[in-house]
Coordinates of C-alpha atoms and ligand atoms in Angstrom, one line a residue:
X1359 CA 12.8 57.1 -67.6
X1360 CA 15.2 54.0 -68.0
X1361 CA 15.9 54.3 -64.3
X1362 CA 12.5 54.7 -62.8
X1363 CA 11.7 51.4 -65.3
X1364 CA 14.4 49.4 -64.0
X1365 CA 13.6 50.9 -60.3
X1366 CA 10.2 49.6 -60.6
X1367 CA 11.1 46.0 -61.6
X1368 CA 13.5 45.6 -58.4
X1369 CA 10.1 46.3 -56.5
X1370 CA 8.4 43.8 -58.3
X1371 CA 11.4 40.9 -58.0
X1372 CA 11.4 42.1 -54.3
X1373 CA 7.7 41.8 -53.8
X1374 CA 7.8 38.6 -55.9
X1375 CA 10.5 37.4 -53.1
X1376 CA 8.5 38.8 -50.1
X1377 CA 5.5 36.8 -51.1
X1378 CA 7.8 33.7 -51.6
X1379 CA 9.6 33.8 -48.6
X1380 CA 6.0 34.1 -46.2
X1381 CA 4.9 30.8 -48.0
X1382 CA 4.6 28.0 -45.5
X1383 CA 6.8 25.9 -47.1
X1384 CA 9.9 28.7 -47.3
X1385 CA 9.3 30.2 -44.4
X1386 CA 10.9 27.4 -42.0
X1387 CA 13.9 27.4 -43.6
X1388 CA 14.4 31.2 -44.3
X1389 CA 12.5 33.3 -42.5
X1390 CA 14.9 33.1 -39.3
X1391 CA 11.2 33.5 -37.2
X1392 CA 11.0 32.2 -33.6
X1393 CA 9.4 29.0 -34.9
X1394 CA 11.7 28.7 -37.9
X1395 CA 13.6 24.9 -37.6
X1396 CA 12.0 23.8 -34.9
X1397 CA 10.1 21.2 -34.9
X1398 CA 7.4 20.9 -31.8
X1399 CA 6.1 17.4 -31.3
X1400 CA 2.8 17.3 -28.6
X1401 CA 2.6 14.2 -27.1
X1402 CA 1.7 12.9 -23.5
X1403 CA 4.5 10.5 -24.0
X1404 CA 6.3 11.4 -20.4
X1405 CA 7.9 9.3 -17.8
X1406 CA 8.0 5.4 -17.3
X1407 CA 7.1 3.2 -20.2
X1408 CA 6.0 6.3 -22.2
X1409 CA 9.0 8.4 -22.9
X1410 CA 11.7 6.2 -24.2
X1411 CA 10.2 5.6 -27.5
X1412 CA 9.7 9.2 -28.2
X1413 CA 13.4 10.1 -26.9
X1414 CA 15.0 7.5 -29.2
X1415 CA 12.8 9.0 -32.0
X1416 CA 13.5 12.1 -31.4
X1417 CA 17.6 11.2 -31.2
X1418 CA 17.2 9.6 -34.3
X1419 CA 15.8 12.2 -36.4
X1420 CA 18.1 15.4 -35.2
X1421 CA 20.8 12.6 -36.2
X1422 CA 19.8 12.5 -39.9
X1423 CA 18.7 16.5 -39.9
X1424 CA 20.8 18.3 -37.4
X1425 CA 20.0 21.8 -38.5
X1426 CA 16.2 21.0 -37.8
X1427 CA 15.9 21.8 -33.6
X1428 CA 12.9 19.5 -31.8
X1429 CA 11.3 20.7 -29.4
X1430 CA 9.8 18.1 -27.3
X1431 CA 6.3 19.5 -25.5
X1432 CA 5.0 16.3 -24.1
X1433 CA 2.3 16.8 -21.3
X1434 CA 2.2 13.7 -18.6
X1435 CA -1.3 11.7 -18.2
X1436 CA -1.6 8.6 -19.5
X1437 CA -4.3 8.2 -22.4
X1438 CA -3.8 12.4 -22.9
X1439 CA -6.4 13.0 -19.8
X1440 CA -4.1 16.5 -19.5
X1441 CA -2.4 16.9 -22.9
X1442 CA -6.1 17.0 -25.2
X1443 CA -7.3 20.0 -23.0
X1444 CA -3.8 21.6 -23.3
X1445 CA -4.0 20.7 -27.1
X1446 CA -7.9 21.7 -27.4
X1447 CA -6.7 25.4 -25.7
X1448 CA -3.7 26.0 -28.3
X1449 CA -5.6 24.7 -31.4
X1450 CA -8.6 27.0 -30.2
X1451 CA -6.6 30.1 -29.4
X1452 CA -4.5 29.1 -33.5
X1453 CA -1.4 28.1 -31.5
X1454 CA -1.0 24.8 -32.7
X1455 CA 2.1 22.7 -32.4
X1456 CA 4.1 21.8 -35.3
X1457 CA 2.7 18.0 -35.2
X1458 CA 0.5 16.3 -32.6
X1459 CA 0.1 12.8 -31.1
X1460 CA -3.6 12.1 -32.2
X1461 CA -5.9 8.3 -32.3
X1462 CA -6.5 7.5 -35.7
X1463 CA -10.9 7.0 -35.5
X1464 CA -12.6 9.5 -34.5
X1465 CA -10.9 11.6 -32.7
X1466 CA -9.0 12.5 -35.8
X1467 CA -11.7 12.9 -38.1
X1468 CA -14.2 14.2 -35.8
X1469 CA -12.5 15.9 -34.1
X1470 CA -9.6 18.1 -35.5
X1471 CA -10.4 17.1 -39.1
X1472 CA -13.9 18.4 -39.1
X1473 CA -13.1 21.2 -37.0
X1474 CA -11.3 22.4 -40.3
X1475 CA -7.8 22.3 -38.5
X1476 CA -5.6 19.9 -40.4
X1477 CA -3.9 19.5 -43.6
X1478 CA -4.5 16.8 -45.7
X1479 CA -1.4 14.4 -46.1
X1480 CA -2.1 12.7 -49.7
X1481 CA 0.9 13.9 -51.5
X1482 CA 2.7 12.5 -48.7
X1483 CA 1.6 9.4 -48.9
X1484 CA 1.7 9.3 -52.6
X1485 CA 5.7 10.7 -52.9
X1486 CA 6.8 7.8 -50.0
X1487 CA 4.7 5.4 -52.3
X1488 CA 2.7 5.2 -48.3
X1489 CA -0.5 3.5 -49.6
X1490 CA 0.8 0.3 -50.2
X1491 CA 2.7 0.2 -46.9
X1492 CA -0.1 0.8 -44.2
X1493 CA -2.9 -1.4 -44.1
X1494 CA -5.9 -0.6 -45.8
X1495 CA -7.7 -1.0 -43.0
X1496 CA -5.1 1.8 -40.8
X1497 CA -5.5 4.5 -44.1
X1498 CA -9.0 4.4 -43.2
X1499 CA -8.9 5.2 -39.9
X1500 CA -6.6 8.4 -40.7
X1501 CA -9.2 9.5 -43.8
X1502 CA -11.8 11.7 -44.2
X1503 CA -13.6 12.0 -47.4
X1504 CA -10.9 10.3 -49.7
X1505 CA -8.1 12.4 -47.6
X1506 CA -5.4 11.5 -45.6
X1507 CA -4.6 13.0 -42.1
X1508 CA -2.1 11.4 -40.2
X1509 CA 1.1 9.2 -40.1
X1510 CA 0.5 6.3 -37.7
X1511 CA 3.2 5.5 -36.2
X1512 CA 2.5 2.4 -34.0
X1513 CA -0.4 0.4 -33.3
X1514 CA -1.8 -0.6 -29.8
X1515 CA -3.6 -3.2 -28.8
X1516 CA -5.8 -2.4 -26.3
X1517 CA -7.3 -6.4 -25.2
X1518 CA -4.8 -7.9 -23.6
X1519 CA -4.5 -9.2 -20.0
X1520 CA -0.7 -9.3 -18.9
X1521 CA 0.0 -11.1 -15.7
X1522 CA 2.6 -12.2 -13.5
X1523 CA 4.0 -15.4 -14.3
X1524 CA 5.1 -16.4 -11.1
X1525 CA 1.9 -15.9 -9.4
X1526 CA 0.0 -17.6 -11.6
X1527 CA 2.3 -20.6 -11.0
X1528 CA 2.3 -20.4 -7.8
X1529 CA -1.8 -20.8 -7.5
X1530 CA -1.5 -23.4 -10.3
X1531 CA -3.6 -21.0 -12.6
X1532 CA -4.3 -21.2 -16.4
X1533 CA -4.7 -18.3 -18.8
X1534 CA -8.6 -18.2 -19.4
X1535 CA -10.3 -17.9 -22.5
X1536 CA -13.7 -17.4 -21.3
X1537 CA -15.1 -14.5 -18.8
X1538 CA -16.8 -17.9 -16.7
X1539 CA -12.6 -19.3 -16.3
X1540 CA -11.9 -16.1 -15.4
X1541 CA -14.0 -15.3 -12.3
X1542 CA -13.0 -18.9 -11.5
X1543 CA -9.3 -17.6 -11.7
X1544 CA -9.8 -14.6 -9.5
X1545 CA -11.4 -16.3 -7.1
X1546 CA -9.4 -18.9 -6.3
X1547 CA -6.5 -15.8 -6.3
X1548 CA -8.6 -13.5 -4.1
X1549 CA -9.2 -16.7 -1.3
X1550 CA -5.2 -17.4 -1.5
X1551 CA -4.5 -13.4 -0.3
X1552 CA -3.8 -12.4 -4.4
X1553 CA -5.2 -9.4 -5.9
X1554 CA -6.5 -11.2 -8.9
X1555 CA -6.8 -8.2 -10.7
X1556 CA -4.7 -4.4 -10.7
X1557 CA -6.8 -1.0 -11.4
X1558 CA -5.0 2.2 -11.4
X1559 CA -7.9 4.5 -12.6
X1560 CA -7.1 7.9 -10.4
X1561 CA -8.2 8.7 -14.2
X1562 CA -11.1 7.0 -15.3
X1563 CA -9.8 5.4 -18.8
X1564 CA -8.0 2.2 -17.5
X1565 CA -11.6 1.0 -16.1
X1566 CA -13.6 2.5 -19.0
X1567 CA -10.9 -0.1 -21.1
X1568 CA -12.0 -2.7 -19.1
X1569 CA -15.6 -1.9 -19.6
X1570 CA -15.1 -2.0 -23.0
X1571 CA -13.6 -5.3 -23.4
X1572 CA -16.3 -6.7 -21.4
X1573 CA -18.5 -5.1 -24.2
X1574 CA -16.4 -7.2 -27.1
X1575 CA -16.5 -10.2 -24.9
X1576 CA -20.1 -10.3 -24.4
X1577 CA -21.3 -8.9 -27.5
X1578 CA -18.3 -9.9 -30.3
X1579 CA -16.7 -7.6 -32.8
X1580 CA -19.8 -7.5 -35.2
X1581 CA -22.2 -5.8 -32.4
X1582 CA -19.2 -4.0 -31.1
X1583 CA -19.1 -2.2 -33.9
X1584 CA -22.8 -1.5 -34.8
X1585 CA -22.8 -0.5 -30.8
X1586 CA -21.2 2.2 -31.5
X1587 CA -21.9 2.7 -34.9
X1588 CA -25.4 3.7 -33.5
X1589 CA -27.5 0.3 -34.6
X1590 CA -27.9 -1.2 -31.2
X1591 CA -29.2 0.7 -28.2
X1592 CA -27.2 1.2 -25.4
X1593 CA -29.7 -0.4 -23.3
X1594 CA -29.8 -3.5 -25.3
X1595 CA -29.8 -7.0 -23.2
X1596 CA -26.2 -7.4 -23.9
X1597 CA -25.0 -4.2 -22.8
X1598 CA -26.5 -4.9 -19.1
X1599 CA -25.1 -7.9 -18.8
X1600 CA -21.7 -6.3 -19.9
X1601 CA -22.4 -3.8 -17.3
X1602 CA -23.0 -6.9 -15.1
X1603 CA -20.1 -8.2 -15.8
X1604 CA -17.5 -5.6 -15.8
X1605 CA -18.9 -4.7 -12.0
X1606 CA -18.3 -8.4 -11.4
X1607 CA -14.4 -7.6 -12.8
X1608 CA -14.4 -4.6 -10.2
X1609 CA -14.9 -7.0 -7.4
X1610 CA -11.5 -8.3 -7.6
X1611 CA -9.3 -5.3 -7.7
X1612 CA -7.0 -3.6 -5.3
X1613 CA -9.0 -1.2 -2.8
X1614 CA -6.6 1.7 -3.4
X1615 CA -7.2 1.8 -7.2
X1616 CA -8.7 5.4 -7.5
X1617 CA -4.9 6.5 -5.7
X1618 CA -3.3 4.5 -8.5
X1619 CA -2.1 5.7 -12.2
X1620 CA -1.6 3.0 -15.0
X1621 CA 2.0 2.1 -13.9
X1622 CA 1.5 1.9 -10.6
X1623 CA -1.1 -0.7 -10.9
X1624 CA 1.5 -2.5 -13.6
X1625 CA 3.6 -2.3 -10.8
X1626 CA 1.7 -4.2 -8.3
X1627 CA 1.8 -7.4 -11.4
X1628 CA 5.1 -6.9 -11.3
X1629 CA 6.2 -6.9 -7.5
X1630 CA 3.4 -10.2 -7.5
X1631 CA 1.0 -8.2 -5.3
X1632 CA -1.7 -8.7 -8.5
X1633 CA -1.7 -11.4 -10.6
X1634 CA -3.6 -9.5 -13.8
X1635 CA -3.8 -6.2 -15.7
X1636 CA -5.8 -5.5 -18.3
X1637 CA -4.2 -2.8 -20.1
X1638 CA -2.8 -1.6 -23.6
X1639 CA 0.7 -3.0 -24.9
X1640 CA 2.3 -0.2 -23.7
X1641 CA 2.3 -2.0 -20.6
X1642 CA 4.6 -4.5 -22.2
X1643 CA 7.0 -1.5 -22.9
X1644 CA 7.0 -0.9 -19.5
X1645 CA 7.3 -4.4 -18.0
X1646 CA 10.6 -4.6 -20.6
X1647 CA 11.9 -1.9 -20.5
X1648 CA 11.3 -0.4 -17.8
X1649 CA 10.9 -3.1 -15.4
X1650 CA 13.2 -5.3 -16.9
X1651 CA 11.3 -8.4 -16.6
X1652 CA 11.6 -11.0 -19.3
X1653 CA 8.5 -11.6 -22.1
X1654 CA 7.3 -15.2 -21.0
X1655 CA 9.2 -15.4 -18.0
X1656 CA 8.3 -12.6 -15.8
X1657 CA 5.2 -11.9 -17.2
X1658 CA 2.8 -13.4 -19.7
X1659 CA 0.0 -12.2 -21.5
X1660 CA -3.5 -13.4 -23.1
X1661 CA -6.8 -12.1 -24.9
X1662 CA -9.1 -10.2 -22.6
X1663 CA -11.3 -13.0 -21.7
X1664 CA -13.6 -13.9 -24.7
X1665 CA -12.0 -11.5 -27.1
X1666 CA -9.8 -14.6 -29.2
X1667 CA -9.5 -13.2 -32.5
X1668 CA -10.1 -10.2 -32.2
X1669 CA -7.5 -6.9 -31.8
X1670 CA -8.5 -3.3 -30.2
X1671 CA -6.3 -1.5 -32.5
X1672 CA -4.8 2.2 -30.5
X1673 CA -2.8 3.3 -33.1
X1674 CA -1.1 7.0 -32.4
X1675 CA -0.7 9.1 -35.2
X1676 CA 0.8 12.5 -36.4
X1677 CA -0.4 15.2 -38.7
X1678 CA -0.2 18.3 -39.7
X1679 CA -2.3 21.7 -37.9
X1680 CA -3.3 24.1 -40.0
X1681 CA -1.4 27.6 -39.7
X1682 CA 1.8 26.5 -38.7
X1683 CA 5.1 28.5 -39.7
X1684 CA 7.1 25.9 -40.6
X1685 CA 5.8 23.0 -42.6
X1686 CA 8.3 22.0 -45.0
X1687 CA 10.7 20.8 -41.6
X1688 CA 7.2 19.2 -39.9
X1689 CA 6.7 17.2 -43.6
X1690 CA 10.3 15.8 -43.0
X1691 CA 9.4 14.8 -39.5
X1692 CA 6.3 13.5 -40.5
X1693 CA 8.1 11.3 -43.3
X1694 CA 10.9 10.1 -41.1
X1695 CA 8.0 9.2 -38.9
X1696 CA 6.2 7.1 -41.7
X1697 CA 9.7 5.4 -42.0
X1698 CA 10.4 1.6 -41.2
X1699 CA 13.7 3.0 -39.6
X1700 CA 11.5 5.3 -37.2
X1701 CA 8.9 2.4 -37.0
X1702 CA 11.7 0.2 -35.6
X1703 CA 13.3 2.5 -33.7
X1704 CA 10.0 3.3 -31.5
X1705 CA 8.2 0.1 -31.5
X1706 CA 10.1 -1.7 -29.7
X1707 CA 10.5 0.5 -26.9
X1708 CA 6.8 1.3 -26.8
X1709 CA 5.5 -2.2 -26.7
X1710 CA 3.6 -1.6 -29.8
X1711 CA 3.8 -2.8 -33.2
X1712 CA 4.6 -1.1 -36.7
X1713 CA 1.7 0.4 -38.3
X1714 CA 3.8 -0.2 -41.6
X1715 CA 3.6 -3.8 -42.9
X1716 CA 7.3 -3.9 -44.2
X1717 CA 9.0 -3.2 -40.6
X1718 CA 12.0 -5.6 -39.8
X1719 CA 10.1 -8.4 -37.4
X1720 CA 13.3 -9.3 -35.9
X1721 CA 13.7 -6.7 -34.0
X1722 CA 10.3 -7.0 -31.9
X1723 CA 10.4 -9.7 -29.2
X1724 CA 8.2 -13.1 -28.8
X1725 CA 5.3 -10.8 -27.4
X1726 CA 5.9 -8.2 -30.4
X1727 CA 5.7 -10.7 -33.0
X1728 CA 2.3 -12.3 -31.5
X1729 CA 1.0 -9.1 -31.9
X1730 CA 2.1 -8.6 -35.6
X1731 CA 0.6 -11.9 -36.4
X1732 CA -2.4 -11.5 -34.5
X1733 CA -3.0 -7.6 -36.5
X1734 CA -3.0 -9.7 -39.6
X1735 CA -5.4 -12.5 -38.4
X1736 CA -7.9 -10.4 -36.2
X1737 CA -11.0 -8.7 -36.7
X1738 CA -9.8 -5.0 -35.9
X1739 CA -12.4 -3.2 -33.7
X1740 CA -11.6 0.3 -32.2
X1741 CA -11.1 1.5 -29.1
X1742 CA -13.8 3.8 -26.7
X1743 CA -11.1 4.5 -24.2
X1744 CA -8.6 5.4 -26.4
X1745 CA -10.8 8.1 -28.6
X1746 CA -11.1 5.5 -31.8
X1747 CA -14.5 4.2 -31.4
X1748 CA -16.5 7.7 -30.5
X1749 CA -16.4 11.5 -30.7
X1750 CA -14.7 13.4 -27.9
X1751 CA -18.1 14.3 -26.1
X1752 CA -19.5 11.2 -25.4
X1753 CA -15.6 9.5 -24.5
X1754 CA -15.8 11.9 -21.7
X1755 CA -19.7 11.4 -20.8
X1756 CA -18.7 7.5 -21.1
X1757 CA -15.7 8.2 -18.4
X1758 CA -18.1 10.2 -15.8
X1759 CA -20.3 7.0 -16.1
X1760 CA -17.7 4.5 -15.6
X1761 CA -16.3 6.7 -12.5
X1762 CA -19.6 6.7 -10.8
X1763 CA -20.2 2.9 -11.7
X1764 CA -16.6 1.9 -10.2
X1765 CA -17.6 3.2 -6.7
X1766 CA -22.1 3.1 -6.9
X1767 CA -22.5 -0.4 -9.0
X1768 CA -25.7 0.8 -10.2
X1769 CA -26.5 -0.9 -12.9
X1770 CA -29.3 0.8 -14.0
X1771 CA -28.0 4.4 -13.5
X1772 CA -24.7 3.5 -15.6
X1773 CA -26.9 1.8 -18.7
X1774 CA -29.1 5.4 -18.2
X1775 CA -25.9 7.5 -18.3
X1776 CA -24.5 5.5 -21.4
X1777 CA -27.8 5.8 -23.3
X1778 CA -28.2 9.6 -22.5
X1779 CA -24.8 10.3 -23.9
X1780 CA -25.6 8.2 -27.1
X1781 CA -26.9 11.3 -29.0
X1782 CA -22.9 12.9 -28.6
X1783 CA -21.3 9.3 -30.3
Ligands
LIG2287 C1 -1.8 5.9 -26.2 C2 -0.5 5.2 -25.9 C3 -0.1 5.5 -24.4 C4 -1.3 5.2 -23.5 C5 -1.0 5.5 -22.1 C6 -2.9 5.6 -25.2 O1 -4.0 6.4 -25.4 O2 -2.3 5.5 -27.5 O3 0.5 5.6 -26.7 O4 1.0 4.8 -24.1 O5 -2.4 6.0 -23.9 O6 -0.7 6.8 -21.9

């Protein structure tokens, strides 16, 4: 009898254990599973300008936890155009990666968030003490009904014009402020043999960015907003002339632009071919780091025309897929990742600026602290191109339209187009 008792509670304790060991939280460190210690970061963080931010991260955590493996899954294409249908396939077929490189707006929250697929973050957040260190403003845009989704890890700005200093010099040309001093800029450029303007949209985002400035410009952050926040039509007065405008833009950039990717046009500013780019701040990483060429020397920058005060905040971001084997390790990557070290370490490299508010601004050049100061001065808007601003399904309607605008011009068809996608915003 006494055996058979004593039998039956070593089932239980080893049941007990069993159970223990599947938890989520165990099962990284103990379970010995493929997965187990591994941490696999999806990104599209590849190549020039993109990648050194993410290696030095990388480095830097498997210093502080060397018995955690990374596994770094980037797919190329700048903006994601190839790694969110890779991503979309593994999440739909419940093979997420451990952690994912995802835009705070809504393509977190309505997208993978109300798809059911993540894990909320709060007690994150609330252990690192988290919710005094991010903007308010930045929580938000990583929250969904009073939870938290997603460590930001940079932010972006997405209106900025970077050109080539030397050019610009050379045609005796001042940074304008207005969309008018602008055209007046690119044409004096365009008559002296200059490509006033690069374009590398072999994908369709980089113009669809510019297209969206043009929409601040003309319509200022207020309208911006309610735009897409569904109170103004897409055919309103504004947004023609927008349209108007940003065809006017197209008139004064390189022929071969649908052959180009983002850093090849930053390359033609660079080698003086161009004199302007409009593109995010990772285009500064790339200029330094990549490039070489010196912050105010080589190359300067200023507000998309008509955009002064105001910031087009791309801030990437991590979180946490449901299912996955190994979450106590992706927590610790996730919190290294909320770090100011981490912050600091990336930031730098990637042209962008800490999300946190506490990072150490002396390691971020003259254009890096601009940007810090300008975060905290701005009105923040979000970005179309960049999956902040609208859901998933009318980003890409919004794309088509721009691709067929860039070659047709049609006014009229691309203010149709925009309107007829609305109903997916
Ligand atoms: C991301 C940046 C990236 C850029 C170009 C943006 O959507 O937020 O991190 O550098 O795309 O690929």
């Amino acid at each position: 009898m006494k055996k058979s008792y004593g039998f039956l509670m070593l089932v239980a304790l080893a049941l007990v254990l069993a159970a223990c060991s599947g938890s989520d939280d165990a099962k990284g460190s103990s379970d010995g599973g493929e997965k187990s210690n591994t941490v696999e970061i999806f990104s599209w963080w590849t190549g020039a300008g993109e990648e050194a931010g993410l290696l030095a991260l990388i480095d830097a955590f498997e210093k502080k936890y060397p018995e955690i493996k990374v596994e770094n899954a980037a797919v190329a294409g700048g903006a994601g155009t190839n790694a969110k249908a890779v991503l979309a396939t593994r999440m739909q077929g419940n093979d997420p990666p451990s952690t994912f490189q995802v835009h705070g707006g809504d393509e977190l929250n309505e997208g993978w968030v109300a798809a059911g697929k993540m894990e909320p973050l709060n007690d994150l957040y609330e252990k690192n003490g988290w919710k005094d260190k991010f903007p308010e403003e930045l929580i938000d845009l990583v929250s969904k009904d009073g939870k938290i989704y997603s460590v930001p890890v940079n932010i972006h700005r997405g209106n900025v014009i970077f050109y080539n200093k030397k050019v610009f010099e050379e045609h005796n040309i001042k940074e304008p402020t207005t969309l008018d001093e602008f055209f007046a800029a690119a044409e004096k450029l365009k008559e002296a043999g200059v490509t006033p303007m690069a374009l590398g949209d072999k994908n369709s985002w980089p113009a669809t960015q510019i297209f969206e400035n043009t929409l601040l410009s003309v319509l200022g952050p207020d309208d911006y907003k309610k735009l897409f926040e569904g109170e103004i039509p897409w055919d309103d007065e504004r947004v023609v002339k927008a349209a108007e405008k940003f065809g006017k833009i197209l008139d004064y950039v390189n022929e071969d632009h649908s052959a180009r990717n983002w850093q090849d046009s930053a390359q033609l500013v660079a080698d003086g071919e161009a004199a302007m780019l409009n593109m995010g701040d990772w285009a500064k990483g790339y200029f330094s780091n990549d490039l070489k060429m010196k912050t105010n020397k080589d190359f300067g920058y200023f507000e998309f025309p008509g955009t002064k005060g105001e910031f087009a905040v791309i801030t990437d971001t991590f979180g946490l897929p449901k299912g996955i084997e190994n979450k106590k390790d992706v927590k610790k990557f996730l919190t290294f990742l909320g770090s100011t070290k981490a912050q600091d370490i990336f930031n730098p490299l990637k042209g962008s600026i800490p999300a946190r508010t506490d990072a150490d601004e002396s390691k971020y050049d003259a254009y890096g602290k601009e940007a810090m100061k300008d975060f905290k001065d701005s009105r923040l808007v979000p970005s179309l191109a960049h999956g902040s601003a609208a859901a998933a399904g009318f980003l890409t309607k919004a794309n088509q339209a721009v691709n067929i605008f860039v070659t047709q011009r049609d006014v009229d068809t691309f203010i149709k187009a925009l309107k007829a996608a609305s109903s997916e915003m």
